[in-house]
PDB file of C-alpha atoms in Angstrom:
ATOM      1  CA  GLY I   1     -22.236  12.286 -39.684  1.00 57.00           C
ATOM      2  CA  PRO I   2     -24.085  10.156 -37.114  1.00 60.00           C
ATOM      3  CA  ALA I   3     -25.823  11.821 -34.258  1.00 72.00           C
ATOM      4  CA  PRO I   4     -23.753  11.741 -31.014  1.00 69.00           C
ATOM      5  CA  GLN I   5     -26.223   9.239 -29.469  1.00 73.00           C
ATOM      6  CA  ASP I   6     -25.824   6.962 -32.438  1.00 85.00           C
ATOM      7  CA  ALA I   7     -22.054   7.258 -32.354  1.00 87.00           C
ATOM      8  CA  SER I   8     -22.007   6.436 -28.659  1.00 88.00           C
ATOM      9  CA  ALA I   9     -24.298   3.418 -29.118  1.00 90.00           C
ATOM     10  CA  HIS I  10     -22.171   2.285 -32.073  1.00 92.00           C
ATOM     11  CA  ARG I  11     -18.953   2.582 -29.954  1.00 91.00           C
ATOM     12  CA  GLU I  12     -20.527   0.429 -27.243  1.00 93.00           C
ATOM     13  CA  TRP I  13     -21.556  -2.157 -29.816  1.00 93.00           C
ATOM     14  CA  ALA I  14     -18.113  -2.106 -31.415  1.00 94.00           C
ATOM     15  CA  LEU I  15     -16.350  -2.497 -28.067  1.00 94.00           C
ATOM     16  CA  ARG I  16     -18.496  -5.504 -27.172  1.00 94.00           C
ATOM     17  CA  HIS I  17     -18.172  -7.058 -30.568  1.00 93.00           C
ATOM     18  CA  VAL I  18     -14.341  -6.802 -30.583  1.00 93.00           C
ATOM     19  CA  ALA I  19     -14.128  -8.089 -26.980  1.00 91.00           C
ATOM     20  CA  SER I  20     -16.324 -11.082 -27.854  1.00 90.00           C
ATOM     21  CA  GLY I  21     -14.150 -11.975 -30.866  1.00 90.00           C
ATOM     22  CA  VAL I  22     -10.546 -11.010 -30.255  1.00 92.00           C
ATOM     23  CA  TRP I  23     -10.255 -12.977 -26.998  1.00 91.00           C
ATOM     24  CA  VAL I  24      -8.809 -15.854 -29.065  1.00 91.00           C
ATOM     25  CA  ALA I  25      -5.620 -13.840 -29.686  1.00 93.00           C
ATOM     26  CA  ALA I  26      -4.868 -13.810 -25.990  1.00 94.00           C
ATOM     27  CA  GLN I  27      -6.174 -17.285 -25.262  1.00 96.00           C
ATOM     28  CA  ARG I  28      -3.463 -18.972 -27.292  1.00 96.00           C
ATOM     29  CA  PRO I  29      -0.458 -17.657 -25.342  1.00 97.00           C
ATOM     30  CA  LEU I  30      -2.279 -18.207 -22.031  1.00 97.00           C
ATOM     31  CA  PHE I  31      -3.033 -21.771 -23.103  1.00 98.00           C
ATOM     32  CA  ALA I  32       0.621 -22.313 -23.919  1.00 97.00           C
ATOM     33  CA  ALA I  33       1.597 -20.995 -20.417  1.00 97.00           C
ATOM     34  CA  VAL I  34      -0.940 -23.205 -18.735  1.00 97.00           C
ATOM     35  CA  ARG I  35       0.257 -26.268 -20.670  1.00 97.00           C
ATOM     36  CA  LEU I  36       3.857 -25.405 -19.641  1.00 97.00           C
ATOM     37  CA  ALA I  37       2.732 -25.185 -15.954  1.00 97.00           C
ATOM     38  CA  GLN I  38       0.905 -28.483 -16.246  1.00 97.00           C
ATOM     39  CA  GLY I  39       4.012 -30.060 -17.687  1.00 96.00           C
ATOM     40  CA  LEU I  40       6.173 -28.743 -14.846  1.00 96.00           C
ATOM     41  CA  PHE I  41       3.814 -29.490 -11.936  1.00 96.00           C
ATOM     42  CA  LEU I  42       1.704 -32.501 -12.847  1.00 96.00           C
ATOM     43  CA  THR I  43       3.252 -36.005 -12.681  1.00 92.00           C
ATOM     44  CA  GLY I  44       2.512 -39.523 -13.726  1.00 88.00           C
ATOM     45  CA  GLY I  45       1.404 -38.737 -17.259  1.00 93.00           C
ATOM     46  CA  VAL I  46      -1.452 -36.546 -16.025  1.00 96.00           C
ATOM     47  CA  ALA I  47      -0.109 -33.568 -17.963  1.00 94.00           C
ATOM     48  CA  VAL I  48      -0.460 -35.384 -21.327  1.00 95.00           C
ATOM     49  CA  ALA I  49      -3.951 -36.760 -20.720  1.00 97.00           C
ATOM     50  CA  PRO I  50      -6.513 -35.473 -23.164  1.00 97.00           C
ATOM     51  CA  GLU I  51      -8.697 -34.275 -20.287  1.00 97.00           C
ATOM     52  CA  THR I  52      -5.884 -32.178 -18.888  1.00 97.00           C
ATOM     53  CA  MET I  53      -5.148 -30.600 -22.265  1.00 97.00           C
ATOM     54  CA  ALA I  54      -8.899 -29.875 -22.719  1.00 97.00           C
ATOM     55  CA  ASP I  55      -9.069 -28.276 -19.261  1.00 97.00           C
ATOM     56  CA  ALA I  56      -6.189 -26.003 -20.135  1.00 97.00           C
ATOM     57  CA  PHE I  57      -7.797 -25.035 -23.387  1.00 98.00           C
ATOM     58  CA  TYR I  58     -11.296 -24.331 -22.112  1.00 97.00           C
ATOM     59  CA  TYR I  59     -10.373 -22.670 -18.824  1.00 97.00           C
ATOM     60  CA  SER I  60      -7.905 -20.309 -20.560  1.00 97.00           C
ATOM     61  CA  ALA I  61     -10.625 -19.475 -23.028  1.00 97.00           C
ATOM     62  CA  TYR I  62     -13.212 -18.825 -20.302  1.00 96.00           C
ATOM     63  CA  PHE I  63     -10.766 -16.647 -18.323  1.00 97.00           C
ATOM     64  CA  VAL I  64      -9.678 -14.544 -21.302  1.00 97.00           C
ATOM     65  CA  THR I  65     -13.168 -14.119 -22.648  1.00 95.00           C
ATOM     66  CA  ALA I  66     -14.429 -12.871 -19.233  1.00 95.00           C
ATOM     67  CA  LEU I  67     -11.455 -10.588 -18.938  1.00 96.00           C
ATOM     68  CA  TYR I  68     -11.912  -9.033 -22.364  1.00 95.00           C
ATOM     69  CA  ILE I  69     -15.697  -8.531 -21.869  1.00 95.00           C
ATOM     70  CA  GLY I  70     -15.109  -7.103 -18.458  1.00 96.00           C
ATOM     71  CA  VAL I  71     -12.578  -4.610 -19.782  1.00 95.00           C
ATOM     72  CA  ALA I  72     -14.906  -3.628 -22.577  1.00 94.00           C
ATOM     73  CA  GLU I  73     -17.791  -3.054 -20.174  1.00 95.00           C
ATOM     74  CA  TRP I  74     -15.368  -1.029 -17.930  1.00 96.00           C
ATOM     75  CA  ALA I  75     -14.326   1.079 -20.928  1.00 93.00           C
ATOM     76  CA  ILE I  76     -17.995   1.679 -21.877  1.00 93.00           C
ATOM     77  CA  ARG I  77     -18.829   2.812 -18.332  1.00 93.00           C
ATOM     78  CA  GLN I  78     -15.721   5.073 -18.181  1.00 90.00           C
ATOM     79  CA  ASP I  79     -16.890   6.714 -21.422  1.00 81.00           C
ATOM     80  CA  ALA I  80     -20.445   7.219 -20.048  1.00 78.00           C
ATOM     81  CA  ARG I  81     -19.257   8.991 -16.879  1.00 77.00           C
ATOM     82  CA  PRO I  82     -19.956  12.698 -16.704  1.00 79.00           C
ATOM     83  CA  LYS I  83     -16.861  14.647 -17.503  1.00 68.00           C
TER      84      LYS I  83
END
């Protein structure tokens, strides 16, 4: 099997890789929730403007990506702590 160092480095790589790719699974429901909130709270056709929809899409993507990467880095650091 791989040396413990190699396994640890691979685990770190895998966590970062998954975090940077799987964010989209959480972004979609968050986007739907943001669009619902926009529909409830924005008036005068603002909620259906393309710019508003784009803002909901991109900001929910930014948020979820940062969250997933942050959690992955936290998990890596927890694993690296002396036991």
